[in-house]
Amino acid sequence: MATDIVAQLAESLAKTGVEDGELSYKGQGRKLDDAQSVEEIVKEIQDFEDLQALRLEGNTIGVAAAQAIAKALETKSKFKRCYWSDMFTGRLRSEIPPALNSLGDALMLANARLTVLDLSDNAFGPDGVKGIERLLKSTACYTLQELRLNNCGMGIGGGKILAAALIQCYKTSSAEGTPLGLKAFVAGRNRLENEGATALAQAFKLMGSLEEINVPQNGINHPGVTAMAGAVQNNPNLRILNLNDNTFTEKGAIAMAQALKHLRSIQVINFGDCLVRPAGAIAIAETVSEGLPILKELNLSFGEITEEAALAVVHAVKNKDQLEKLDLNGNCLGEDGCKVLKDAMEAMNLADILGSLSDDDGEPEDDDEEDDDEEEEDEDDEDVDDEEIEEEEEEEEEDDDSNGIKLSTPASAPRPPDVSSFLSFPSPDKLLKLGAKRALLIEQQVDVSDASKTAEAFLKIASVYKEENNDVKIAVLDSIDALLKKAFATPSFQGYSFVSSLLVLLGLLKSEDKVKPVVVVPGHLHTLEHVVRQDYFPKENVAVLEAFLSRNNNALESCGNARDDLQSTLQRVRSEG
């Protein structure tokens, strides 16, 4: 008998979905127009002594029905969770605010303390926000932890109303010693745009308690993204950040990258379809590389990211032990770029983490003729500059014999070794004249915190390498070793950016900034062959260099033997690693 009673009780509970003080009518598709249509629901609410949660999702509720349900809630002081998404299907927009006001007033009268308010998928617009405005400002929401308003069509006006209500709730609750500590905010597909997002960002910044911000598909551009970045920075416990399908561009992405530097608990970053572009991706990569220790997912898909920037992202995640997914699909990598990314991830034993690249958009188009014209103009300018400098140096080296009077200190007197002069116009003789301390002098001159400047200095020093001149060869390699040891030992130095800059300058990788490649000489490749065998050079970069050098690139045709030697060394080093 007892067993039968338990079974009947279990069946009864299953019908209403009762769990942890919860009464559920989820997904029953009821059309509840008036008080008579909700008599059963009202009775069950009244009979549920310690009701904490009510699920009404997937039904459609009219004003009279809502008022009847509200009346039953007026005595439920332990009520905490409202699961009221998708409950106004087929209703007039004008019906929704009075229905919501009735339900909200009942909770206030019951002295309830809400933790969850979910009104997603109700498409009620700004007027619907007005329907919960009074509730959000009340003591019932001082304890609110989750606010879910996904796909409600709030618009800019609704976003501003919502932000103002949250700000007032925070201020009044703080004055009473119980500040609002909202943890999750979900409001995707609401057309918030810049003004709505900026208003909400002010509320988020004030609260500082958020662990989840989900605002995808809201038409937010870089001013709104920048405002949101300020809020992100002020919410140190943030775990989930989803701004998918808004338009960052470089400005918004860089601002967001700076904000992320303040977070230690972030686990999921979704900036997919946000047009972060190469500069934004590189800024985000630097932030990822420097921090975000428990990052699990990073989505930078469909952002017009080029191969160079995507490679920076790949190298940024190499030490992220908890990373489960990296999404770079739909960018501008090209077939070769996709292969390079896959090879790099495989070299770091992270191949399984990289998502599909099947929707890659191919390499970005550029105007080759225009680039060629610009390069020719640049070359002409450089030729003129070189001639002028040489003439100036010759004039300085000539004795000043003006009016037949010779100066007591002739201009031709030998000048002390000058590192700047060597780096501006490198020559073997200038390097040797820097003396025994040349490596230290060069190391002090180059800003190793700047990866691109370090790459430029590397190529200038390496350009004077002479295989047949042992003194010059040793001077070059000693100087390079000192420079790169310091660089890779500097915490702020971005090794992947150095390699990317090097590849761009060698003409092996296209650059977004139209950087002009150097004329590659064998000394560049001989020196690089030496470097990749050194302990200070990260082994994960070897696979990247090997992938790029394996291409049939015209930039290396004149260095056949040096190129072959370097490729052999890279293969050997990678196999040993």
XYZ file of C-alpha atoms in Angstrom, residues 81-458:
378
model
C 12.363 32.253 -9.336
C 10.216 33.430 -12.258
C 10.552 31.296 -15.395
C 8.203 33.266 -17.598
C 9.741 33.146 -21.067
C 7.586 32.747 -24.192
C 4.257 33.247 -22.424
C 2.636 35.968 -24.542
C 2.521 34.320 -27.983
C -0.375 35.706 -30.019
C -1.130 38.461 -27.499
C -1.468 42.117 -28.397
C 1.503 44.261 -27.407
C -0.857 46.363 -25.276
C -1.843 43.310 -23.184
C 1.677 42.569 -21.973
C 2.480 45.557 -19.688
C -0.670 45.218 -17.520
C -0.140 41.455 -17.247
C 3.470 41.955 -16.129
C 2.524 44.767 -13.757
C -0.032 42.505 -12.055
C 2.466 39.706 -11.563
C 5.202 42.076 -10.379
C 2.932 43.870 -7.908
C 1.919 40.517 -6.437
C 5.539 39.571 -5.782
C 6.187 42.921 -4.152
C 3.085 42.496 -1.967
C 4.249 38.991 -0.984
C 7.583 40.460 0.139
C 9.278 37.943 -2.129
C 13.047 38.025 -2.708
C 13.761 37.071 -6.306
C 16.933 35.402 -7.525
C 15.861 34.624 -11.127
C 13.710 36.648 -13.528
C 13.467 35.117 -16.998
C 11.203 36.843 -19.519
C 13.043 35.811 -22.689
C 11.326 35.310 -26.072
C 8.377 37.552 -25.277
C 8.970 40.269 -27.903
C 7.309 42.887 -25.705
C 9.418 45.901 -26.777
C 10.054 49.003 -24.650
C 6.494 48.849 -23.252
C 7.210 45.404 -21.833
C 10.231 46.793 -19.992
C 7.935 49.401 -18.475
C 5.810 46.476 -17.269
C 8.665 45.217 -15.060
C 10.206 48.609 -14.242
C 8.410 48.931 -10.909
C 9.367 45.375 -9.922
C 13.037 45.891 -10.810
C 13.241 48.976 -8.609
C 11.583 47.260 -5.623
C 12.976 45.335 -2.662
C 11.855 42.140 -4.400
C 14.850 42.514 -6.743
C 17.501 43.471 -4.192
C 18.535 39.795 -4.238
C 18.249 39.258 -8.007
C 21.094 37.135 -9.425
C 19.900 36.273 -12.944
C 18.080 38.590 -15.332
C 17.252 36.967 -18.666
C 15.594 39.062 -21.356
C 16.759 37.368 -24.532
C 14.902 38.190 -27.764
C 12.478 40.704 -26.275
C 12.855 43.497 -28.840
C 13.578 46.088 -26.142
C 15.295 48.507 -28.507
C 17.271 51.541 -27.411
C 14.373 52.904 -25.352
C 13.836 49.649 -23.493
C 17.566 49.348 -22.843
C 17.647 52.801 -21.278
C 14.591 52.112 -19.104
C 16.101 48.822 -17.964
C 19.475 50.426 -17.184
C 17.861 53.207 -15.144
C 15.815 50.680 -13.153
C 18.898 48.575 -12.378
C 20.879 51.632 -11.325
C 18.099 52.776 -8.991
C 17.773 49.271 -7.545
C 21.493 49.163 -6.886
C 21.530 52.561 -5.208
C 18.519 51.963 -2.976
C 19.622 48.434 -2.041
C 23.105 49.726 -1.243
C 21.659 52.440 0.970
C 19.895 49.701 2.937
C 23.104 47.676 3.264
C 22.162 44.924 0.796
C 23.552 46.025 -2.593
C 22.184 44.373 -5.726
C 24.674 41.671 -6.795
C 23.417 40.627 -10.223
C 25.503 37.727 -11.576
C 24.013 36.910 -14.981
C 22.629 39.304 -17.600
C 21.269 37.846 -20.842
C 19.740 40.115 -23.478
C 20.605 38.918 -26.979
C 18.656 40.023 -30.067
C 17.198 43.189 -28.545
C 18.397 45.950 -30.930
C 20.041 47.789 -28.051
C 22.514 49.510 -30.387
C 25.115 51.934 -29.028
C 22.831 54.014 -26.806
C 21.148 51.073 -25.131
C 24.441 49.248 -24.642
C 26.107 52.349 -23.225
C 23.283 52.877 -20.739
C 23.455 49.259 -19.585
C 27.247 49.442 -19.364
C 26.865 52.188 -16.759
C 24.670 49.894 -14.672
C 27.081 46.973 -15.051
C 30.038 49.133 -14.089
C 28.231 50.345 -10.995
C 27.279 46.857 -9.812
C 30.616 45.174 -10.509
C 29.215 41.738 -9.601
C 28.516 40.148 -12.994
C 29.780 36.684 -13.867
C 27.996 36.422 -17.214
C 27.232 39.028 -19.887
C 25.348 37.700 -22.909
C 24.363 40.428 -25.398
C 24.784 38.977 -28.920
C 23.080 40.395 -32.031
C 22.289 43.863 -30.727
C 23.613 46.129 -33.471
C 26.315 47.501 -31.183
C 29.211 49.321 -32.897
C 32.567 50.361 -31.484
C 31.286 53.253 -29.267
C 28.907 50.861 -27.513
C 31.529 48.109 -27.408
C 34.024 50.530 -25.869
C 31.476 51.491 -23.203
C 30.836 47.816 -22.539
C 34.592 47.284 -22.228
C 34.646 49.779 -19.363
C 31.971 47.723 -17.623
C 33.817 44.455 -18.277
C 36.924 45.872 -16.662
C 34.955 46.656 -13.514
C 33.467 43.145 -13.161
C 36.490 41.067 -12.072
C 34.498 37.862 -11.499
C 33.236 37.691 -15.083
C 33.293 34.108 -16.416
C 31.262 34.328 -19.645
C 31.385 37.204 -22.142
C 29.314 36.859 -25.316
C 29.030 39.772 -27.750
C 28.651 37.625 -30.859
C 27.446 39.365 -34.023
C 28.069 42.955 -32.971
C 30.512 45.197 -34.840
C 33.725 45.827 -32.896
C 36.136 46.942 -35.629
C 39.698 47.636 -34.467
C 38.710 50.369 -31.995
C 36.202 48.279 -30.102
C 38.366 45.148 -30.183
C 41.419 46.945 -28.812
C 39.337 48.538 -26.048
C 37.891 45.142 -25.147
C 41.353 43.558 -25.199
C 42.555 46.127 -22.676
C 39.537 45.475 -20.456
C 40.119 41.721 -20.503
C 43.545 42.234 -18.952
C 41.785 42.925 -15.647
C 40.011 39.553 -15.566
C 41.311 36.352 -13.988
C 38.155 34.232 -13.956
C 37.042 34.520 -17.578
C 36.339 31.114 -19.151
C 34.317 31.815 -22.295
C 34.908 34.657 -24.755
C 32.632 34.804 -27.792
C 33.548 37.595 -30.195
C 32.494 35.641 -33.276
C 31.162 37.616 -36.239
C 32.295 40.840 -34.559
C 34.658 42.156 -37.260
C 37.594 42.423 -34.864
C 39.986 42.552 -37.853
C 43.734 41.868 -37.683
C 44.706 44.677 -35.310
C 41.932 43.746 -32.906
C 42.806 40.055 -33.055
C 46.462 40.775 -32.310
C 45.482 42.950 -29.327
C 43.235 40.173 -28.010
C 46.031 37.654 -28.596
C 48.419 39.705 -26.477
C 45.895 39.818 -23.646
C 45.308 36.063 -23.865
C 49.040 35.400 -23.862
C 49.663 37.590 -20.818
C 46.744 36.402 -18.658
C 43.306 34.732 -18.657
C 44.668 31.593 -16.923
C 41.471 29.494 -16.961
C 40.196 30.344 -20.445
C 38.171 27.444 -21.907
C 36.664 28.842 -25.125
C 37.759 31.601 -27.484
C 35.627 32.430 -30.516
C 37.055 34.901 -33.040
C 35.291 33.479 -36.085
C 34.124 35.565 -39.060
C 36.146 38.612 -38.042
C 38.114 39.395 -41.245
C 41.250 38.192 -39.476
C 44.269 37.599 -41.698
C 46.835 34.825 -41.455
C 49.353 36.907 -39.512
C 46.825 37.889 -36.843
C 45.332 34.402 -36.626
C 48.801 32.998 -36.085
C 49.270 35.432 -33.212
C 46.071 34.094 -31.645
C 47.240 30.498 -32.065
C 50.518 31.165 -30.292
C 48.742 33.088 -27.555
C 46.838 29.983 -26.421
C 49.837 27.659 -26.258
C 49.973 27.631 -22.429
C 46.227 27.660 -21.765
C 45.912 24.305 -20.028
C 42.125 24.488 -19.689
C 41.361 25.600 -23.243
C 38.785 23.356 -24.893
C 37.927 25.231 -28.098
C 39.471 27.841 -30.382
C 37.231 29.008 -33.241
C 38.885 30.920 -36.104
C 36.536 29.782 -38.854
C 35.265 32.157 -41.540
C 38.266 34.489 -41.547
C 40.642 35.550 -44.339
C 43.403 32.963 -44.089
C 43.500 31.334 -47.496
C 44.355 27.701 -48.125
C 48.001 28.119 -47.128
C 47.052 30.084 -44.031
C 44.666 27.375 -42.866
C 47.450 24.826 -43.247
C 49.891 26.986 -41.292
C 47.399 27.359 -38.445
C 46.709 23.640 -38.335
C 50.433 22.852 -38.396
C 51.122 25.328 -35.616
C 48.360 23.899 -33.412
C 49.591 20.371 -34.117
C 53.138 21.367 -33.166
C 51.795 22.555 -29.814
C 49.736 19.350 -29.378
C 46.523 21.413 -29.576
C 45.144 20.206 -32.908
C 41.942 18.835 -31.330
C 41.110 22.235 -29.853
C 41.060 24.124 -33.162
C 37.587 24.248 -34.663
C 36.743 23.731 -38.316
C 38.155 26.168 -40.890
C 35.767 25.007 -43.617
C 34.128 28.418 -44.055
C 37.374 30.347 -44.519
C 36.853 33.398 -46.731
C 40.225 33.211 -48.489
C 43.054 35.708 -48.457
C 41.952 39.369 -48.529
C 42.017 40.993 -51.920
C 44.449 43.839 -52.494
C 45.308 46.139 -55.379
C 48.652 44.736 -56.495
C 49.257 47.463 -59.057
C 48.646 50.179 -56.490
C 50.959 48.423 -54.051
C 53.652 48.141 -56.715
C 53.371 51.853 -57.493
C 53.629 52.725 -53.795
C 56.664 50.463 -53.391
C 58.389 52.063 -56.377
C 57.752 55.516 -54.935
C 59.115 54.341 -51.588
C 62.224 52.946 -53.270
C 62.778 56.241 -55.110
C 62.428 58.146 -51.846
C 64.886 55.828 -50.119
C 67.410 56.201 -52.940
C 67.256 59.980 -52.596
C 67.573 59.769 -48.839
C 70.619 57.478 -49.104
C 72.320 59.808 -51.576
C 71.664 62.833 -49.359
C 73.009 61.059 -46.283
C 76.124 59.874 -48.107
C 76.742 63.410 -49.351
C 76.293 64.783 -45.832
C 78.722 62.196 -44.448
C 81.286 63.063 -47.148
C 80.929 66.763 -46.366
C 81.432 66.078 -42.672
C 84.543 64.019 -43.433
C 86.105 66.774 -45.560
C 88.355 69.331 -43.846
C 86.759 72.707 -43.440
C 89.202 74.850 -45.412
C 86.925 77.831 -45.826
C 88.789 81.063 -46.628
C 92.053 79.133 -46.438
C 91.817 78.802 -42.644
C 91.958 75.276 -41.273
C 89.902 74.553 -38.159
C 91.862 73.414 -35.082
C 89.445 70.396 -34.725
C 88.862 69.116 -38.246
C 85.521 67.509 -39.123
C 87.452 64.512 -40.397
C 88.540 63.535 -36.888
C 87.458 59.944 -36.083
C 84.079 59.728 -34.321
C 83.384 57.233 -31.538
C 81.490 54.043 -32.425
C 77.775 54.796 -32.944
C 75.198 51.991 -32.672
C 72.497 54.198 -34.206
C 74.654 54.771 -37.262
C 75.244 51.027 -37.651
C 71.544 50.166 -37.314
C 70.597 52.933 -39.765
C 73.185 51.928 -42.394
C 74.651 48.551 -41.470
C 78.084 47.491 -42.691
C 80.596 44.852 -41.517
C 83.189 47.548 -40.828
C 80.828 49.570 -38.631
C 79.902 46.480 -36.628
C 83.526 45.565 -35.974
C 84.373 49.147 -35.005
C 81.805 48.973 -32.210
C 84.424 46.895 -30.401
C 84.230 44.115 -27.869
C 81.149 45.596 -26.198
C 79.161 45.715 -29.428
C 76.666 43.101 -28.253
C 75.910 45.049 -25.078
C 75.676 48.345 -26.963
C 73.198 46.915 -29.477
C 71.187 45.207 -26.737
C 70.856 48.546 -24.928
C 69.901 50.414 -28.097
C 67.020 48.176 -29.241
C 63.645 48.296 -27.492
C 63.071 44.568 -27.048
C 59.570 45.127 -25.649
C 58.584 45.967 -29.246
C 58.585 42.741 -31.272
C 58.534 44.477 -34.662
C 61.506 46.715 -33.806
C 63.399 43.675 -32.562
C 62.706 41.892 -35.852
C 63.935 44.918 -37.816
C 67.122 45.066 -35.738
C 67.668 41.331 -36.240
